[in-house]
XYZ file of C-alpha atoms in Angstrom:
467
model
C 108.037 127.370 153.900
C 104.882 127.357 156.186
C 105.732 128.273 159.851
C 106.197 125.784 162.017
C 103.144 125.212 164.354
C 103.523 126.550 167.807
C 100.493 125.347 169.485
C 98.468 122.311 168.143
C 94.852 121.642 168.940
C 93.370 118.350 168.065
C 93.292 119.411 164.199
C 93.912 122.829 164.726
C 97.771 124.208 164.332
C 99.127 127.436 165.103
C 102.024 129.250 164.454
C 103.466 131.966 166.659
C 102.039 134.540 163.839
C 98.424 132.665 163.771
C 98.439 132.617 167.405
C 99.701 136.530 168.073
C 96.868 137.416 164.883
C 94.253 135.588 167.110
C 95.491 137.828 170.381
C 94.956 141.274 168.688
C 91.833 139.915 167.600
C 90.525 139.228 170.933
C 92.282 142.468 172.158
C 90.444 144.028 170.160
C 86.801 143.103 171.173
C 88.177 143.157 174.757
C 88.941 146.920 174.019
C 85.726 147.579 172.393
C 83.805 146.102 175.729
C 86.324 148.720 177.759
C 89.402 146.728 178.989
C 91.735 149.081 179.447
C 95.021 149.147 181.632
C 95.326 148.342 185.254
C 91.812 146.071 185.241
C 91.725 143.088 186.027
C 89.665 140.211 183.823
C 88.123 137.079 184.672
C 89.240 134.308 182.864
C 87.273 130.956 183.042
C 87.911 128.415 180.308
C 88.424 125.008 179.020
C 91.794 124.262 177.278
C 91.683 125.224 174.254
C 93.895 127.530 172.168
C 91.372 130.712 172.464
C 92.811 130.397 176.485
C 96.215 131.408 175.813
C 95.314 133.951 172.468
C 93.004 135.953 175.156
C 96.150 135.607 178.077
C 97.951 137.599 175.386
C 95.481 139.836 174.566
C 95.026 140.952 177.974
C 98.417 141.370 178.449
C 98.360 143.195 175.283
C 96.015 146.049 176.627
C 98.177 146.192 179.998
C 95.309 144.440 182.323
C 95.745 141.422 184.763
C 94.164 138.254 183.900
C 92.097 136.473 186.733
C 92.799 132.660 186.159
C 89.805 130.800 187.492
C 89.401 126.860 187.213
C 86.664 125.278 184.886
C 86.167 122.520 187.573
C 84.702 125.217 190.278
C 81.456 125.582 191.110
C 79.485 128.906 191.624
C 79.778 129.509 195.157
C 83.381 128.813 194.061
C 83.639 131.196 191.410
C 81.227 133.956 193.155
C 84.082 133.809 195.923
C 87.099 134.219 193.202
C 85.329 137.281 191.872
C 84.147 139.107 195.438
C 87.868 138.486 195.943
C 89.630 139.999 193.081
C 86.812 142.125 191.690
C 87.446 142.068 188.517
C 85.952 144.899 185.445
C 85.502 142.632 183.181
C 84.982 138.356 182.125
C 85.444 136.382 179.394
C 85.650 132.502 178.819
C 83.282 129.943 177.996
C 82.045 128.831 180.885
C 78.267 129.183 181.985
C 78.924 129.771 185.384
C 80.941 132.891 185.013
C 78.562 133.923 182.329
C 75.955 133.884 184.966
C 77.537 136.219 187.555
C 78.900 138.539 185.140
C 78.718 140.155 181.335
C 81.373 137.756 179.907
C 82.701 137.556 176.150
C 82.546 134.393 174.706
C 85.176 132.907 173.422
C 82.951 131.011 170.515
C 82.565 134.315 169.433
C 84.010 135.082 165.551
C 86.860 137.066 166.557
C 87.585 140.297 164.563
C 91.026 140.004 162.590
C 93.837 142.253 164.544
C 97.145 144.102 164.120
C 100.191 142.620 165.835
C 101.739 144.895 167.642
C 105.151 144.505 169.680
C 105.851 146.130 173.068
C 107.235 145.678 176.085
C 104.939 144.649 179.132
C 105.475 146.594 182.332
C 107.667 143.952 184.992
C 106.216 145.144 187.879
C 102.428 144.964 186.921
C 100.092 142.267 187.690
C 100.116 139.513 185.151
C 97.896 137.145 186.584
C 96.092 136.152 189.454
C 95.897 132.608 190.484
C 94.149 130.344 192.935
C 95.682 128.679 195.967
C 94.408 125.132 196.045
C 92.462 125.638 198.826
C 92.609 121.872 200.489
C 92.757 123.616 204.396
C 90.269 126.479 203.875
C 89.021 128.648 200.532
C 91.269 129.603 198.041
C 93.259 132.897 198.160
C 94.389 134.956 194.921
C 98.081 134.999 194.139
C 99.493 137.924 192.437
C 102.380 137.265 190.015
C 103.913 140.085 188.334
C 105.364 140.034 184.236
C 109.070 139.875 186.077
C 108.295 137.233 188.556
C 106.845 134.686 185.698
C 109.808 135.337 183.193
C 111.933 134.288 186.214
C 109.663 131.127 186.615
C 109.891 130.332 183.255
C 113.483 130.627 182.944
C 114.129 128.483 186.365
C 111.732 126.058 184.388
C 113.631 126.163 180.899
C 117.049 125.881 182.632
C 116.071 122.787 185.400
C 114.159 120.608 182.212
C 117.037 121.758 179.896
C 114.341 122.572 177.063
C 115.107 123.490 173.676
C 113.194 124.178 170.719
C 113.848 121.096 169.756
C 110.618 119.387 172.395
C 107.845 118.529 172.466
C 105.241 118.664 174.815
C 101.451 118.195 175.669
C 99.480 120.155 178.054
C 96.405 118.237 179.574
C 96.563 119.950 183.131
C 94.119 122.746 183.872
C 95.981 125.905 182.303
C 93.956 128.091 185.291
C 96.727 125.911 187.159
C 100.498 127.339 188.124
C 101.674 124.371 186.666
C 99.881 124.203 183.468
C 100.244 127.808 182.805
C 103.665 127.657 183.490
C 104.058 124.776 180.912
C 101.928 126.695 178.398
C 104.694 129.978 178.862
C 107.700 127.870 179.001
C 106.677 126.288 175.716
C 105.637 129.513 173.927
C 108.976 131.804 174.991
C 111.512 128.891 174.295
C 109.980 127.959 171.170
C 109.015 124.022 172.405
C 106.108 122.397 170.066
C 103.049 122.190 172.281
C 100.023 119.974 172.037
C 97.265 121.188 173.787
C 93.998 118.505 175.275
C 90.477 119.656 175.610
C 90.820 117.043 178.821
C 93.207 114.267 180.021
C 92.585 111.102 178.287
C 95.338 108.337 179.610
C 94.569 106.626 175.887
C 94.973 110.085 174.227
C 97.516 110.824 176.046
C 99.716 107.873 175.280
C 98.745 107.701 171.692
C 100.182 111.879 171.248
C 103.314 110.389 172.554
C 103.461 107.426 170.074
C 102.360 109.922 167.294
C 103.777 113.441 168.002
C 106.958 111.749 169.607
C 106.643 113.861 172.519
C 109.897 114.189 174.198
C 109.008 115.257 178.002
C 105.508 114.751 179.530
C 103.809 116.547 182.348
C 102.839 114.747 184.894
C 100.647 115.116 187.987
C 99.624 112.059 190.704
C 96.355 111.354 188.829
C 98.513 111.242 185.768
C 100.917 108.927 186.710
C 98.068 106.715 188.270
C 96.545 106.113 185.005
C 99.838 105.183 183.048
C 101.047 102.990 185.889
C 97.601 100.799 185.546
C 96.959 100.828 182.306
C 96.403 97.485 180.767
C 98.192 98.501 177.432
C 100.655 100.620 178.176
C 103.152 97.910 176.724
C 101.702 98.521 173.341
C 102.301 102.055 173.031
C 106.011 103.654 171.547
C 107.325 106.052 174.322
C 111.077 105.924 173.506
C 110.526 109.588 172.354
C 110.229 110.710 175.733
C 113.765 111.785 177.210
C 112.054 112.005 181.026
C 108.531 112.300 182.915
C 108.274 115.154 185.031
C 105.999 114.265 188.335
C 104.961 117.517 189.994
C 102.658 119.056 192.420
C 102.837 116.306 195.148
C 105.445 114.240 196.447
C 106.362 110.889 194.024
C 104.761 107.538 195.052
C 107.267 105.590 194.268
C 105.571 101.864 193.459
C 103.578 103.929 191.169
C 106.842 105.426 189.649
C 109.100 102.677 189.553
C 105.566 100.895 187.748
C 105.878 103.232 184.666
C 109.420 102.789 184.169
C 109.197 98.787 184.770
C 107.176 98.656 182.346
C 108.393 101.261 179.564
C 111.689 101.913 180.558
C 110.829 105.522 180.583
C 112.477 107.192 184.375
C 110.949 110.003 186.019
C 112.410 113.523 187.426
C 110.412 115.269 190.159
C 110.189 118.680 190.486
C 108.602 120.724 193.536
C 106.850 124.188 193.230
C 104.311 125.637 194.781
C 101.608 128.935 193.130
C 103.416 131.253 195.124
C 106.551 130.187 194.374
C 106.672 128.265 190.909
C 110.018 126.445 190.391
C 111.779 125.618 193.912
C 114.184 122.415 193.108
C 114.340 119.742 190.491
C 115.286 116.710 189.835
C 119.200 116.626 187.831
C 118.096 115.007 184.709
C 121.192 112.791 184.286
C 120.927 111.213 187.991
C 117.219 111.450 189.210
C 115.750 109.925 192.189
C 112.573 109.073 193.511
C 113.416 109.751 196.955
C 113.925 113.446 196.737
C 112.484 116.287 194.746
C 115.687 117.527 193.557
C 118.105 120.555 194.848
C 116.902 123.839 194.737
C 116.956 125.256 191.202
C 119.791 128.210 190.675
C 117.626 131.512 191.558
C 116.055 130.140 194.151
C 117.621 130.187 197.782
C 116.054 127.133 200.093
C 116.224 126.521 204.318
C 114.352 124.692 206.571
C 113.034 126.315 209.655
C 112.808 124.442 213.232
C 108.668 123.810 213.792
C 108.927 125.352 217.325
C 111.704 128.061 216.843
C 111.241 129.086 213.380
C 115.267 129.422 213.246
C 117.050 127.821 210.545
C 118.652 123.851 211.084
C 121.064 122.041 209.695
C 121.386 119.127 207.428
C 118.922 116.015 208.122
C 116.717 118.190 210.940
C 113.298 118.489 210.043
C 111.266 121.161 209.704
C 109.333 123.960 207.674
C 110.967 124.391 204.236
C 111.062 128.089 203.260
C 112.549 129.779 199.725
C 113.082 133.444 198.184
C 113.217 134.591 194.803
C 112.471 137.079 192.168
C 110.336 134.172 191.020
C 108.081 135.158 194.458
C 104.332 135.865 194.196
C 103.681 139.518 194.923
C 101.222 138.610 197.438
C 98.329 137.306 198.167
C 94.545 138.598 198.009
C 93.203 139.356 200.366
C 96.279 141.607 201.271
C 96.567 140.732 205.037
C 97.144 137.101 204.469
C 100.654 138.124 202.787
C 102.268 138.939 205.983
C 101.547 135.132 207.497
C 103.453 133.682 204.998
C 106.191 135.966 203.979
C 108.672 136.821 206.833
C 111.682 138.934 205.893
C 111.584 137.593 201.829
C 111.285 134.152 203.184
C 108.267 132.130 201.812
C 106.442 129.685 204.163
C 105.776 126.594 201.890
C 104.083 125.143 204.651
C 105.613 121.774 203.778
C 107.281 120.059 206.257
C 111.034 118.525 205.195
C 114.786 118.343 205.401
C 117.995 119.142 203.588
C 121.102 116.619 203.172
C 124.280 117.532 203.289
C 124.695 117.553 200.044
C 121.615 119.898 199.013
C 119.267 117.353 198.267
C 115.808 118.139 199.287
C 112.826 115.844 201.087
C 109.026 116.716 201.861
C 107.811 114.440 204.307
C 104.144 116.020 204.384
C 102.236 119.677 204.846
C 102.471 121.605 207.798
C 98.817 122.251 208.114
C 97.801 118.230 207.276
C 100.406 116.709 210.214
C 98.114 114.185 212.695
C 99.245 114.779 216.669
C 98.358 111.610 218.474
C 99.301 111.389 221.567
C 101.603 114.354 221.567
C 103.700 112.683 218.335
C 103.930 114.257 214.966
C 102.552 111.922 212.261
C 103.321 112.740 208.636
C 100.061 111.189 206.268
C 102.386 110.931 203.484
C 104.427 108.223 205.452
C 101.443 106.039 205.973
C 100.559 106.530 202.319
C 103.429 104.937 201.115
C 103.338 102.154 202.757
C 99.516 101.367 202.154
C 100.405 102.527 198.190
C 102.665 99.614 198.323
C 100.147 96.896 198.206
C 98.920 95.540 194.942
C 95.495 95.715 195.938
C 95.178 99.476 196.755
C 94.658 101.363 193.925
C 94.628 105.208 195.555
C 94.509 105.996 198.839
C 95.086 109.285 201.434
C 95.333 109.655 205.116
C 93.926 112.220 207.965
C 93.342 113.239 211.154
C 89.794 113.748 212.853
C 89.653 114.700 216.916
C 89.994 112.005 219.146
C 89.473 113.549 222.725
C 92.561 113.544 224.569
C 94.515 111.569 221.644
C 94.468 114.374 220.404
C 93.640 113.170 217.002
C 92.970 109.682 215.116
C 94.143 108.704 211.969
C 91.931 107.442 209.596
C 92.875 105.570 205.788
C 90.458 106.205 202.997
C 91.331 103.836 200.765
C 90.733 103.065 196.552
C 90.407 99.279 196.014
C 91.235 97.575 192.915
C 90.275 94.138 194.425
C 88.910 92.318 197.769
C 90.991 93.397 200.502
C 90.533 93.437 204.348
C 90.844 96.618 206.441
C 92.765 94.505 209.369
C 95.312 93.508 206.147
C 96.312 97.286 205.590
C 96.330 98.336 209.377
C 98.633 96.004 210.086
C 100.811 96.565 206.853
C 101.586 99.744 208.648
C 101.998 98.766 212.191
C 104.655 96.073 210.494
C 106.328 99.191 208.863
C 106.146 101.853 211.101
C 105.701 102.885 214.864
C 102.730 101.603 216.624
C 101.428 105.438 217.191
C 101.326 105.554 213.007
C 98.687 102.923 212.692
C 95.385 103.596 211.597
C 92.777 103.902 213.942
C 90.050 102.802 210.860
C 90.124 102.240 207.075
C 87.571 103.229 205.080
C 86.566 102.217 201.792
C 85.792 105.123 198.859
C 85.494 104.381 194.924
C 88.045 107.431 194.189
C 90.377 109.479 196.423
C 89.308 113.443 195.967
C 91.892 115.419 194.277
C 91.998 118.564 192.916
C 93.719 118.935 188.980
C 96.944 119.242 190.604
C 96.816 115.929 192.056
C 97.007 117.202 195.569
C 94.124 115.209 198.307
C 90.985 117.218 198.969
C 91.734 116.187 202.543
C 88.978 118.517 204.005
C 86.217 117.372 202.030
C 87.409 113.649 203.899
C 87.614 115.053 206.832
C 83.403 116.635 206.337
C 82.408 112.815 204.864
C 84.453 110.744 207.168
C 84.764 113.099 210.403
C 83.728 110.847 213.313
C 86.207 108.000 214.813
C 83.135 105.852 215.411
C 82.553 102.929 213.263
C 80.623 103.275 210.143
């Protein structure tokens, strides 16, 4: 009996031995080009199955592996790598290929010997990217120990068994796709990998492979929710979607599972921190993003006293544990944001009584007007709520002694007037929340994550005059 595929690749299937033979090949021309251990290696790649074989491979020679994202440009990429200074590249992505001697992974790969071993805990694994939306991109260091904590808070809150079935179409140069791609391999889950996310793809893999969880980001979940066929596609092999990486929009939500009966379970992590809290699987709700996962400890911090509050106060939600980046590069920006084993999401929220957890936006992306606190994700919702917006994300630009004006950019799927959405808000919320202008854009920005590019709104749409 064949072994059963562990990774499948359009019309490429591996199993575990196919994919560990593939590893010590790539080891071996890494070895041959001087990896050794203790160096670190850039890594920037499409998906494809040659991604995870060389993640093995240099883990297999005892280096770190410097995730950077396809998507990035080379002013981008030159900053990863002045960063992290890495020995060594390989991918196959021109850009990288043009700052530095890289191995490509088209390259006929050598067969190999697999060879078992431990990995050292406490030794860089990877390196990955903050998103970056408030300022460039700092390097996270996660250790071998700290992922196999992730994966096992993952494993344990998604109750997966080697009996799913999964698809990976997020970025794996991404926590969340990389932790998908781990989870799958060390619980023994049958994985689909996609070049790219296709919504039509995607829905047909679930209709064909009968996926049984799928991984969803915003952008994700945008797609499915407006798609003019999703009615004709089989999902009833799905047991949940999982909506990560930004806080649920619920008309977008409750859209999918109108319309395929299919319900959701958020989940919140962050790079430095993976898995915080998810979703119960028998009694999710859209309103929360779950308690915090066993292994992880959760507060929330008052915003002027930094001391802990109690249930329903808002503030700064903060975690610990052994799941914890091991810092970030460059070194000094570690002590900002880890106090006494405490992590500073920088995501502003509050605890019930009853341990359930609620983001109501990001520290760093609040709008003071007039001395109040406004939370953009607030003012999303509402404005998500009507038919006619497609996408949409709020900010803050100065505003004199305001202090700051909030502004709507807003995707359209059909004629609607800016006077309509401002006072959809000021019907919903305080008068101080309303938009001082809307402004029309063919997409929001987003980075692979799904999280809003609010600073490159901020450069475009900057001035509180008219436009």
């Amino acid at each position: 009996m064949s072994e059963p595929a562990a990774l499948v690749f359009e019309e490429r299937r591996f199993g575990l031995p196919e994919l560990d033979a593939l590893a010590a090949g790539l080891a071996v021309m890494l070895g041959r080009r001087g990896v050794t251990g203790g160096e670190r290696v850039a890594v920037m790649a499409s998906n494809r199955p040659e991604f995870v074989a060389v993640l093995l491979a240099i883990w297999r020679l005892g280096a770190t592996a410097v995730l950077i994202s396809p998507a990035w440009k080379r002013d981008e990429v030159d900053h990863a790598l002045g960063l992290t200074a890495p020995a060594h590249a390989v991918g196959d992505h021109p850009v990288l290929a043009g700052l530095m001697p890289m191995l490509h992974l088209d390259e006929p790969i050598p067969p190999g010997e697999p060879v078992a071993g431990s990995l050292p805990p406490r030794a860089d694994a990877v390196l990955v990217f903050s998103s970056g939306t408030t300022g460039l991109p700092k390097a996270v260091r996660h250790t071998h120990a700290a992922l196999d904590e992730a994966v096992g808070h993952w494993r344990a809150a998604l109750q997966l068994t080697r009996r799913d079935r999964i698809q990976v179409a997020t970025p794996p140069s991404h926590i969340l796709g990389l932790l998908n791609i781990l989870t799958a391999l060390r619980t023994g889950v049958w994985m689909r990998l996609h070049r790219r996310f296709d919504v039509d793809r995607m829905l047909r893999h679930i209709e064909q492979d009968r996926i049984t969880v799928e991984m969803a980001v915003a952008p994700i979940a945008l797609a499915i929710a407006s798609h003019p066929d999703l009615e004709s596609y089989d999902l009833s092999s799905l047991r949940f979607i999982m909506w990560g990486a930004t806080p649920v929009s619920p008309s977008v939500a409750e859209t999918v599972t109108r319309r395929t009966g299919v319900g959701w379970v958020p989940a919140y992590g962050t790079t430095e921190l993976p898995v915080i809290a998810c979703n119960p699987l028998q009694e999710a709700r859209l309103d929360s993003v779950g308690r915090p996962v066993p292994g992880v400890d959760v507060r929330v911090v008052s915003l002027e006293t930094g001391r802990p509050v109690g249930p329903g106060e808002v503030g700064e939600i903060q975690g610990r544990s052994l799941s914890l980046m091991a810092g970030y590069l460059p070194a000094e920006a570690t002590a900002e944001t880890i106090c006494d084993g405490w992590y500073r999401t920088g995501d502003v929220g509050w605890l019930d009584d009853d341990g359930w957890l609620r983001i109501t936006d990001r520290l760093k992306e609040m709008i003071k007007v007039r001395g109040f606190q406004v939370a953009p994700a607030e003012i999303e919702r509402v404005l998500h709520g009507h038919p006619a917006v497609k996408d949409c994300a709020v900010f803050g630009v100065p505003d004199g002694i305001n202090g700051e004006a909030i502004i709507a950019a807003v995707a359209a799927r059909g004629n609607v007037d800016a006077g309509e959405l401002t006072a959809r808000v000021g019907e919903r919320l305080a008068s101080y929340k309303r938009p001082s202008r809307v402004v029309f854009v063919d997409d929001i920005p987003r980075l692979p994550s799904g999280k809003v590019l609010r600073r490159v709104l901020k450069e475009t749409y900057g001035c509180t005059s008219d436009l």
